[in-house]
Amino acid sequence: MKIGTQNQAFFPEDIKEKFRYLKEVGFEGFEIDGKFLVDHLDEVKEAIAETGIPVTTACGGYSGWIGDFIEERRLKGLEEIKQILEALQEVGGKGIVVPAAWGMFTFRLPPMASPRSQAGDQKAVSESLSYLDGIAEETGTTIFLEPLNRYQDHMINTLADARRYIEENSLKNVKIIADFYHMNIEEDDISEALHQNRDLVGHIHLADNHRYQPGSGSLDFKKHFNQLREDGYNGYLTIECRVRGNDPGAEYIKALHHLQESLI
Ligand code: LER
Ligand code: MN
């Protein structure tokens, strides 16, 4: 298992300097914004070549959800995700992280009534995933389907929900990304859910229980990493978190060290 990160506001802005910084502090991979990758493909390629820090995955950077309520936006999102997968293929990235939707609707806050039926949700998400399964096949990439907590999405909240989409649509190039923050809200037990879905978990997002930096909260990373290791997971553990503290840069490195120690 290797530790990667998404971008943070306190990282250097210049692309090469960013990759140099990641290498210097000890990260082993970078999860990039999809649009940023498409817009800066040549510079990203150069930064990878110089530092050896791979772009592992993309997350975000497209403008319509795979489960979007608005069909025109869903289809636009799919075409943008296709472009991101083509760019990922060029840099040797594994694939893209996609939730059904993020921040589009929740049953848990008013008005609590969805403008679309559950059957409609399932049709939209299934059609999108079946289309992207084919593009992933063509580009040698993977779609990492991400369950989000109930306040961020109403369609796919647990690893079991994501599994159902993959199995019912016989998707070959769609795997599950397990995000510890969302799992801490939705799963009975993080380790047990990882174990139950060990054949499909292909990527991981890390934050502590409250989504601040790992090590600042109450999650037992060592326990869950041991479970992943026992189940043969050898992918990336990518930090996706908010950072608090007077010196965010120093806090982030402390979080990285906490994860490295939890891996031993
Ligand atoms: C959003 O909360 C999240 O976890 C991201 O990875 C969105 O895909
Ligand atoms: Mn996530």
CSV table of N, CA and C in Angstrom, one decimal, residues 55 74 106 127 159 198 210:
chain,number,residue,atom,x,y,z
A,55,VAL,N,0.7,10.2,-11.2
A,55,VAL,CA,-0.7,10.6,-11.1
A,55,VAL,C,-1.4,9.3,-11.0
A,74,ARG,N,-25.9,15.4,-17.3
A,74,ARG,CA,-25.4,14.1,-17.1
A,74,ARG,C,-24.5,13.7,-18.4
A,106,THR,N,-30.3,15.5,-0.9
A,106,THR,CA,-30.2,14.6,0.2
A,106,THR,C,-31.6,14.4,0.8
A,127,GLU,N,-27.0,3.6,-16.6
A,127,GLU,CA,-26.7,4.0,-18.0
A,127,GLU,C,-25.3,4.7,-18.1
A,159,LEU,N,-20.8,0.7,0.7
A,159,LEU,CA,-20.0,-0.1,-0.3
A,159,LEU,C,-21.0,-1.1,-0.9
A,198,ARG,N,-13.8,-6.9,-0.4
A,198,ARG,CA,-12.4,-7.0,-0.8
A,198,ARG,C,-12.1,-7.3,-2.2
A,210,HIS,N,-13.9,13.0,11.5
A,210,HIS,CA,-14.6,14.3,11.3
A,210,HIS,C,-14.1,15.0,10.0
